């Protein structure tokens, strides 16, 4: 952005700040990276509109949460039942302790600000913790639920709750309002039951427990991306798609110096990644990452490793430190001398935006999917669980920006299948069509968040309605 552009942006921001009273909003993500990122990004947008915004961190991640030193968003820590760095023995224990401890901690934080010049007016909370709305209500403030998944995935949870979606499917495919035909492997994994993750399953389905009462429903998506499903959901609830919630530099450039999410639980190997990518030809690299939670079995890791090698393409593969022991012996050393780089974490947005990246092999977590769409990178979809199969369905059959791997009779994706899918995206006419479609969605994502776009209008409407509401209106109703 040139000097004149920065000057105009600064004047616009100052004008908004003068016109908008500093209503105070708490933004409270569930403490995992994939939920923190979009909610912190929303926080930055709300602060740019003149709101006072406080992002809530919890004690269990306070030590590892690397936040920017200069930010328009304040960060405060509350106790979640665990000391800094202390870990639960399993997800169920963490969720149980978290749900028991946080209501008191949050209520105390709201009370602490009650006597300040900027008392809390609204809590924007992660949709997987719907009970936070009850804390907000009992504290006399508004509540907004923020969904970090697609409208498509949420709608399928709703259909399951309502009994319209029965599993196992009675037919090879199911037809639902506003959806393409869906086969069993296109449904969120929890539609089939909790498996070993009862607590996580309960969280997934609890998101819709009080949607009829909540003051605002915000979504990290954009209307054009899921237009039919957004329209169907809007016929039931007042929803506000405000995404893609990714740093401004990669979309509209309206937030000055907004180059990354800014809050990291993992330390990326940034210099190594970018230096390596700089040495590669345009569109020659397969970027491979399965996010912060997915864990592949040792057999699957081996098939993926050899499939990448067989493709004869350059590849940058993110394998978290605890997962690296599953790699074939000497694999990292062998590929580092040839065409591969394995790192423990990466600056994903910068990687996807790099000219040398031609394909993203992904688990189809919603953040990763939105990032690839927003940066125009075609995908090889290898979904694992939760909403990822549904995201993969839309990647391949609705947005037409990728291919999806097929699993064998043992539930494994073979090296031959991985090689075939990579070649389909990286080579030939099909790959060219995917790249053209990816560029189309990239432009539509930019338009949505730019001034006057669908998501920008929804953020403006949210701010306007929040500011105009009386501080006592909630208590009076």
Coordinates of C-alpha atoms in Angstrom, one line a residue:
X1 CA 0.0 0.0 0.0
X2 CA 1.4 3.4 -1.0
X3 CA 1.8 6.4 1.4
X4 CA -1.4 8.1 0.2
X5 CA -3.3 4.9 0.7
X6 CA -2.1 4.5 4.2
X7 CA -3.0 8.1 5.0
X8 CA -6.5 7.6 3.8
X9 CA -6.9 4.4 5.7
X10 CA -5.7 6.1 8.9
X11 CA -8.2 9.0 8.4
X12 CA -11.0 6.5 7.8
X13 CA -10.1 4.6 11.0
X14 CA -9.9 7.8 13.0
X15 CA -13.3 8.9 11.6
X16 CA -14.9 5.6 12.6
X17 CA -13.4 5.8 16.1
X18 CA -14.8 9.4 16.5
X19 CA -18.2 8.3 15.4
X20 CA -18.4 5.0 17.3
X21 CA -18.5 5.0 21.1
X22 CA -16.1 2.6 22.5
X23 CA -18.4 -0.3 23.3
X24 CA -16.4 -3.0 25.0
X25 CA -16.5 -6.5 23.6
X26 CA -14.9 -9.7 25.0
X27 CA -13.9 -12.3 22.4
X28 CA -13.5 -15.8 23.8
X29 CA -12.2 -18.6 21.6
X30 CA -11.9 -22.2 22.8
X31 CA -8.1 -22.6 23.5
X32 CA -6.9 -24.4 20.4
X33 CA -5.0 -22.8 17.5
X34 CA -7.7 -23.4 14.8
X35 CA -10.3 -21.6 16.9
X36 CA -8.1 -18.8 18.2
X37 CA -6.9 -17.7 14.7
X38 CA -10.3 -16.6 13.2
X39 CA -11.6 -15.2 16.4
X40 CA -8.5 -13.0 16.9
X41 CA -8.8 -11.9 13.3
X42 CA -12.4 -10.9 13.9
X43 CA -11.2 -9.0 17.0
X44 CA -8.8 -6.9 14.9
X45 CA -11.6 -6.0 12.5
X46 CA -13.9 -5.0 15.3
X47 CA -11.2 -2.9 16.9
X48 CA -10.7 -1.2 13.5
X49 CA -14.3 -0.2 13.6
X50 CA -13.9 1.6 16.9
X51 CA -14.8 -1.0 19.4
X52 CA -12.7 -1.8 22.5
X53 CA -11.9 -5.4 22.1
X54 CA -10.4 -7.8 24.7
X55 CA -9.4 -11.3 23.6
X56 CA -9.6 -13.8 26.4
X57 CA -6.8 -16.3 26.8
X58 CA -7.0 -19.1 29.4
X59 CA -4.4 -20.1 31.9
X60 CA -3.5 -23.4 30.2
X61 CA -2.2 -21.7 27.1
X62 CA -1.0 -18.4 28.5
X63 CA 2.7 -19.4 28.4
X64 CA 2.7 -20.7 24.9
X65 CA 0.4 -18.1 23.4
X66 CA 2.7 -15.8 21.5
X67 CA 0.9 -12.5 20.9
X68 CA 2.0 -9.4 19.0
X69 CA 3.6 -6.7 21.2
X70 CA 1.7 -3.9 19.5
X71 CA -2.0 -4.6 18.9
X72 CA -5.3 -2.9 18.8
X73 CA -6.7 -5.9 20.7
X74 CA -6.1 -6.3 24.4
X75 CA -5.5 -9.8 25.8
X76 CA -6.5 -10.9 29.3
X77 CA -6.0 -14.3 30.9
X78 CA -8.6 -16.1 33.0
X79 CA -8.2 -19.4 34.9
X80 CA -9.6 -22.5 33.1
X81 CA -8.7 -25.1 35.8
X82 CA -5.1 -25.6 34.7
X83 CA -2.0 -23.8 35.6
X84 CA 0.4 -22.5 32.8
X85 CA 1.7 -25.4 30.8
X86 CA -0.3 -28.0 32.8
X87 CA -2.1 -30.5 30.6
X88 CA -5.1 -32.7 31.1
X89 CA -4.6 -36.5 30.6
X90 CA -7.2 -36.6 27.8
X91 CA -9.6 -34.3 26.0
X92 CA -12.6 -35.4 28.1
X93 CA -10.8 -34.4 31.3
X94 CA -9.8 -31.0 29.9
X95 CA -13.4 -30.2 28.7
X96 CA -15.0 -31.3 31.9
X97 CA -12.6 -29.1 34.0
X98 CA -12.9 -26.2 31.6
X99 CA -16.7 -26.2 31.6
X100 CA -16.7 -26.4 35.4
X101 CA -14.1 -23.6 36.0
X102 CA -14.6 -21.0 33.3
X103 CA -18.1 -19.7 34.1
X104 CA -16.9 -18.3 37.4
X105 CA -13.7 -16.9 35.9
X106 CA -15.5 -15.2 33.1
X107 CA -18.2 -13.7 35.3
X108 CA -15.4 -12.3 37.5
X109 CA -13.8 -10.7 34.5
X110 CA -17.0 -9.1 33.4
X111 CA -17.6 -7.9 36.9
X112 CA -14.1 -6.5 37.1
X113 CA -14.8 -4.2 34.1
X114 CA -18.3 -3.2 35.3
X115 CA -16.9 -0.2 37.2
X116 CA -14.5 0.9 34.5
X117 CA -15.0 3.6 31.8
X118 CA -15.7 0.7 29.3
X119 CA -17.9 -2.0 30.9
X120 CA -18.4 -5.1 28.9
X121 CA -21.3 -4.9 26.5
X122 CA -21.1 -8.2 24.7
X123 CA -19.2 -11.5 24.8
X124 CA -18.5 -13.1 21.4
X125 CA -17.8 -16.7 22.3
X126 CA -16.9 -19.9 20.5
X127 CA -19.9 -21.8 19.3
X128 CA -18.7 -25.0 20.9
X129 CA -19.1 -23.4 24.4
X130 CA -22.8 -22.3 24.2
X131 CA -23.1 -22.2 28.0
X132 CA -21.1 -18.9 27.8
X133 CA -24.3 -17.3 26.6
X134 CA -25.8 -18.1 30.0
X135 CA -22.8 -16.4 31.8
X136 CA -23.3 -13.4 29.6
X137 CA -27.0 -13.2 30.2
X138 CA -26.6 -13.6 34.0
X139 CA -24.0 -10.8 33.9
X140 CA -26.3 -8.5 32.0
X141 CA -24.4 -8.4 28.7
X142 CA -25.2 -9.5 25.2
X143 CA -24.0 -12.8 23.7
X144 CA -22.8 -13.6 20.1
X145 CA -21.9 -17.1 19.0
X146 CA -19.0 -17.4 16.6
X147 CA -18.9 -20.5 14.4
X148 CA -15.4 -21.6 13.3
X149 CA -16.8 -24.2 10.9
X150 CA -18.8 -23.9 7.7
X151 CA -22.5 -23.4 7.5
X152 CA -22.7 -26.7 5.5
X153 CA -21.3 -28.7 8.4
X154 CA -23.4 -26.9 11.0
X155 CA -26.5 -27.5 8.9
X156 CA -25.8 -31.3 8.9
X157 CA -25.6 -31.3 12.7
X158 CA -28.9 -29.5 12.7
X159 CA -30.5 -32.1 10.4
X160 CA -29.2 -34.9 12.6
X161 CA -30.7 -33.4 15.7
X162 CA -34.0 -32.8 13.9
X163 CA -34.1 -36.4 12.7
X164 CA -34.0 -35.5 9.0
X165 CA -30.6 -37.1 8.6
X166 CA -30.6 -40.8 9.7
X167 CA -27.5 -43.0 9.7
X168 CA -26.7 -45.4 8.4
X169 CA -28.1 -44.0 5.2
X170 CA -31.0 -46.0 3.8
X171 CA -30.0 -45.0 0.2
X172 CA -26.6 -44.6 -1.4
X173 CA -27.0 -40.8 -1.1
X174 CA -29.1 -38.4 0.9
X175 CA -30.8 -35.3 -0.5
X176 CA -31.3 -32.3 1.9
X177 CA -32.5 -28.8 1.2
X178 CA -29.7 -26.6 -0.3
X179 CA -27.2 -29.4 -0.3
X180 CA -25.7 -31.5 -3.1
X181 CA -26.4 -35.2 -2.9
X182 CA -24.3 -36.6 0.0
X183 CA -22.9 -40.0 0.4
X184 CA -22.0 -41.5 3.8
X185 CA -18.3 -40.5 3.6
X186 CA -19.3 -36.8 2.9
X187 CA -20.9 -36.4 6.3
X188 CA -19.2 -35.1 9.4
X189 CA -17.7 -38.0 11.3
X190 CA -19.8 -37.3 14.4
X191 CA -23.0 -37.8 12.5
X192 CA -22.2 -41.5 12.8
X193 CA -21.7 -41.3 16.5
X194 CA -19.0 -40.2 19.1
X195 CA -16.5 -43.1 18.6
X196 CA -13.8 -42.6 21.2
X197 CA -14.5 -38.8 21.5
X198 CA -17.7 -38.5 23.5
X199 CA -16.8 -35.1 25.0
X200 CA -15.9 -33.7 21.6
X201 CA -19.0 -35.2 20.1
X202 CA -21.1 -33.5 22.8
X203 CA -19.5 -30.2 22.1
X204 CA -20.1 -30.4 18.4
X205 CA -23.9 -31.0 18.8
X206 CA -24.2 -28.6 21.7
X207 CA -23.5 -25.6 19.3
X208 CA -27.2 -25.4 18.3
X209 CA -28.6 -25.9 21.8
X210 CA -29.6 -22.2 22.3
X211 CA -29.3 -20.6 18.8
X212 CA -32.9 -19.3 19.1
X213 CA -31.9 -17.2 22.1
X214 CA -28.5 -15.8 21.2
X215 CA -28.3 -12.1 20.2
X216 CA -26.1 -12.7 17.1
X217 CA -24.8 -15.7 15.1
X218 CA -21.5 -15.0 13.4
X219 CA -19.9 -17.3 10.9
X220 CA -16.3 -17.6 9.5
X221 CA -17.5 -18.0 5.9
X222 CA -18.8 -15.7 3.2
X223 CA -22.2 -15.6 1.6
X224 CA -21.1 -16.2 -1.9
X225 CA -19.1 -19.4 -0.9
X226 CA -22.2 -21.1 0.6
X227 CA -25.0 -19.1 -0.9
X228 CA -27.7 -21.8 -1.0
X229 CA -27.0 -23.0 2.5
X230 CA -26.6 -19.5 3.9
X231 CA -30.0 -18.6 2.4
X232 CA -31.6 -21.7 3.9
X233 CA -30.1 -21.0 7.3
X234 CA -31.1 -17.4 7.1
X235 CA -34.7 -18.5 6.7
X236 CA -34.5 -20.0 10.2
X237 CA -32.1 -17.6 12.1
X238 CA -30.5 -14.2 11.6
X239 CA -27.0 -15.2 10.6
X240 CA -24.0 -13.0 9.8
X241 CA -21.2 -14.5 7.6
X242 CA -18.2 -12.3 8.3
X243 CA -15.3 -14.3 6.8
X244 CA -12.9 -15.3 5.6
X245 CA -11.3 -14.3 8.9
X246 CA -7.7 -14.2 7.7
X247 CA -5.1 -11.4 7.9
X248 CA -5.9 -8.4 5.7
X249 CA -2.6 -8.5 3.8
X250 CA -3.8 -11.6 2.0
X251 CA -7.2 -10.2 1.0
X252 CA -8.2 -6.5 1.0
X253 CA -5.1 -4.8 2.7
X254 CA -7.5 -2.5 4.7
X255 CA -5.9 -3.2 8.1
X256 CA -2.4 -1.7 8.3
X257 CA 0.4 -4.2 9.1
X258 CA -2.0 -7.1 9.4
X259 CA 0.3 -9.7 8.0
X260 CA -0.4 -12.7 10.2
X261 CA -2.9 -14.0 12.8
X262 CA -0.5 -12.8 15.5
X263 CA -1.3 -15.4 18.2
X264 CA 0.7 -18.7 17.9
X265 CA 0.7 -21.8 20.1
X266 CA 3.3 -23.3 17.9
X267 CA 6.6 -21.7 16.7
X268 CA 6.8 -21.9 12.9
X269 CA 10.1 -22.6 11.0
X270 CA 9.5 -19.4 9.0
X271 CA 13.0 -18.7 7.7
X272 CA 13.7 -22.3 6.7
X273 CA 10.4 -22.5 4.9
X274 CA 10.6 -19.3 3.0
X275 CA 14.2 -19.6 2.0
X276 CA 13.5 -23.1 0.7
X277 CA 10.4 -22.0 -1.3
X278 CA 12.4 -19.1 -2.8
X279 CA 14.7 -21.6 -4.4
X280 CA 11.9 -23.5 -6.2
X281 CA 10.2 -22.9 -9.6
X282 CA 6.8 -21.3 -9.7
X283 CA 3.9 -23.7 -9.0
X284 CA 6.3 -26.6 -8.5
X285 CA 5.8 -27.3 -4.7
X286 CA 3.2 -29.5 -3.0
X287 CA 2.5 -28.1 0.5
X288 CA 1.4 -30.7 2.9
X289 CA -0.2 -30.0 6.3
X290 CA -2.8 -31.7 8.5
X291 CA -3.2 -29.0 11.0
X292 CA -2.6 -28.8 14.8
X293 CA -4.7 -31.8 15.9
X294 CA -4.9 -34.6 13.3
X295 CA -2.6 -37.6 13.9
X296 CA -2.0 -40.1 11.2
X297 CA -1.2 -43.7 12.0
X298 CA 2.3 -45.0 11.3
X299 CA 1.2 -47.0 8.2
X300 CA -0.5 -44.0 6.8
X301 CA 2.5 -41.8 7.4
X302 CA 4.7 -44.2 5.5
X303 CA 2.3 -44.3 2.5
X304 CA 2.1 -40.5 2.5
X305 CA 5.9 -40.2 2.6
X306 CA 6.5 -42.6 -0.3
X307 CA 3.6 -41.2 -2.3
X308 CA 5.1 -37.7 -2.0
X309 CA 8.5 -39.1 -3.1
X310 CA 7.0 -41.0 -6.0
X311 CA 5.3 -37.9 -7.4
X312 CA 8.7 -36.4 -8.2
X313 CA 7.5 -33.0 -7.2
X314 CA 9.0 -30.7 -4.7
X315 CA 7.2 -30.9 -1.3
X316 CA 7.1 -29.0 1.9
X317 CA 5.6 -31.2 4.6
X318 CA 4.5 -30.1 8.1
X319 CA 5.0 -32.9 10.6
X320 CA 4.5 -31.8 14.2
X321 CA 7.4 -32.7 16.5
X322 CA 5.4 -35.5 18.3
X323 CA 4.5 -37.0 15.0
X324 CA 7.9 -37.2 13.5
X325 CA 8.7 -40.6 15.1
X326 CA 6.1 -42.1 12.7
X327 CA 8.1 -41.2 9.6
X328 CA 10.1 -44.0 7.8
X329 CA 13.7 -44.3 9.0
X330 CA 16.0 -41.7 7.5
X331 CA 13.2 -40.3 5.4
X332 CA 13.9 -36.7 6.4
X333 CA 17.6 -37.0 5.6
X334 CA 17.0 -38.6 2.3
X335 CA 14.5 -36.1 1.0
X336 CA 16.4 -33.1 2.2
X337 CA 19.1 -34.0 -0.2
X338 CA 16.6 -34.2 -3.0
X339 CA 13.3 -32.3 -3.4
X340 CA 11.7 -32.3 0.1
X341 CA 11.6 -30.3 3.3
X342 CA 10.0 -31.5 6.5
X343 CA 9.3 -29.0 9.2
X344 CA 7.6 -29.1 12.6
X345 CA 5.4 -26.0 11.9
X346 CA 5.1 -23.5 9.1
X347 CA 3.8 -19.9 8.5
X348 CA 0.9 -21.4 6.5
X349 CA -0.5 -18.2 5.0
X350 CA 2.9 -17.1 3.7
X351 CA 3.5 -20.5 2.3
X352 CA 0.2 -20.7 0.5
X353 CA 0.8 -17.2 -0.9
X354 CA 4.2 -18.1 -2.2
X355 CA 4.5 -18.3 -6.0
X356 CA 6.3 -21.7 -5.9
X357 CA 3.3 -23.5 -4.3
X358 CA 1.1 -25.2 -6.8
X359 CA -1.0 -27.5 -4.6
X360 CA -2.1 -27.9 -1.0
X361 CA -2.5 -31.4 0.4
X362 CA -4.8 -30.9 3.4
X363 CA -7.0 -32.5 6.0
X364 CA -9.6 -29.9 5.0
X365 CA -9.9 -28.3 8.4
X366 CA -12.1 -25.3 7.9
X367 CA -9.4 -22.7 8.4
X368 CA -7.0 -24.4 6.0
X369 CA -9.8 -24.8 3.4
X370 CA -10.7 -21.1 3.7
X371 CA -7.0 -20.1 3.5
X372 CA -6.5 -22.1 0.3
X373 CA -9.6 -20.7 -1.3
X374 CA -8.7 -17.2 -0.3
X375 CA -5.2 -17.5 -1.8
X376 CA -6.2 -19.4 -4.9
X377 CA -4.4 -22.7 -4.2
X378 CA -6.0 -25.9 -5.5
X379 CA -6.2 -28.9 -3.1
X380 CA -5.7 -32.6 -2.6
X381 CA -8.3 -33.4 0.1
X382 CA -7.4 -36.0 2.7
X383 CA -10.1 -35.5 5.4
X384 CA -9.7 -37.2 8.8
X385 CA -12.7 -36.5 11.1
X386 CA -15.3 -34.0 12.4
X387 CA -16.4 -31.6 9.6
X388 CA -13.5 -32.4 7.3
X389 CA -15.3 -34.9 5.0
X390 CA -18.0 -32.3 4.3
X391 CA -15.4 -29.7 3.5
X392 CA -13.7 -32.1 1.2
X393 CA -17.0 -32.8 -0.6
X394 CA -17.5 -29.1 -1.3
X395 CA -13.8 -28.6 -2.3
X396 CA -14.2 -31.3 -5.0
X397 CA -17.8 -31.2 -6.2
X398 CA -19.2 -27.7 -5.4
X399 CA -16.2 -25.3 -5.6
X400 CA -14.3 -27.6 -8.0
X401 CA -10.9 -26.6 -6.7
X402 CA -9.4 -30.0 -5.9
X403 CA -9.5 -33.8 -5.8
X404 CA -10.2 -36.1 -2.9
X405 CA -8.1 -39.2 -2.1
X406 CA -9.8 -42.6 -2.0
X407 CA -9.1 -45.0 0.9
X408 CA -8.6 -48.8 0.4
X409 CA -10.4 -51.6 2.1
X410 CA -8.2 -51.1 5.2
X411 CA -8.9 -47.4 5.5
X412 CA -5.5 -46.5 4.2
X413 CA -4.7 -44.0 1.4
X414 CA -2.0 -45.8 -0.6
X415 CA 1.1 -44.2 -2.1
X416 CA -0.2 -44.9 -5.6
X417 CA -3.4 -43.1 -4.8
X418 CA -1.5 -40.1 -3.3
X419 CA 0.8 -40.0 -6.4
X420 CA -2.2 -40.1 -8.8
X421 CA -4.1 -37.3 -7.0
X422 CA -1.1 -35.1 -6.8
X423 CA -0.4 -35.5 -10.6
X424 CA -4.1 -34.8 -11.3
X425 CA -3.8 -31.4 -9.6
X426 CA -0.3 -30.5 -10.7
X427 CA -0.5 -31.6 -14.3
X428 CA -2.9 -31.6 -17.3
X429 CA -6.2 -29.9 -18.2
X430 CA -8.0 -30.9 -15.0
X431 CA -5.4 -29.2 -12.9
X432 CA -5.6 -26.0 -15.1
X433 CA -9.4 -25.9 -14.5
X434 CA -8.9 -26.2 -10.7
X435 CA -6.5 -23.3 -10.8
X436 CA -8.9 -21.2 -12.7
X437 CA -11.7 -22.0 -10.2
X438 CA -9.3 -21.3 -7.3
X439 CA -8.6 -17.8 -8.8
X440 CA -12.3 -17.2 -9.0
X441 CA -12.9 -18.0 -5.4
X442 CA -9.8 -15.9 -4.4
X443 CA -11.3 -12.9 -6.0
X444 CA -14.8 -13.5 -4.5
X445 CA -13.2 -13.8 -1.0
X446 CA -11.4 -10.5 -1.4
X447 CA -14.6 -8.8 -2.6
X448 CA -16.6 -10.2 0.4
X449 CA -14.3 -8.6 3.0
X450 CA -13.5 -5.4 1.1
X451 CA -15.4 -2.2 1.7
X452 CA -19.0 -2.7 0.8
X453 CA -18.6 -6.5 0.4
X454 CA -21.1 -9.0 2.0
X455 CA -18.9 -9.8 5.0
X456 CA -17.9 -6.2 5.5
X457 CA -21.5 -5.1 5.5
X458 CA -22.3 -7.8 8.2
X459 CA -19.5 -6.6 10.4
X460 CA -20.7 -3.0 10.0
X461 CA -24.2 -4.1 10.8
X462 CA -23.1 -6.0 13.9
X463 CA -21.1 -3.0 15.2
X464 CA -23.9 -0.6 14.5
X465 CA -26.5 -2.7 16.2
X466 CA -24.3 -3.3 19.2
X467 CA -23.4 0.4 19.7
X468 CA -27.0 1.5 19.3
X469 CA -28.3 -1.0 21.9
X470 CA -28.9 0.5 25.3
X471 CA -26.6 -0.8 28.0
X472 CA -29.7 -1.6 30.1
X473 CA -31.7 -3.1 27.2
X474 CA -30.6 -6.6 28.0
X475 CA -31.5 -6.3 31.6
X476 CA -34.9 -4.8 30.8
X477 CA -36.1 -7.4 28.3

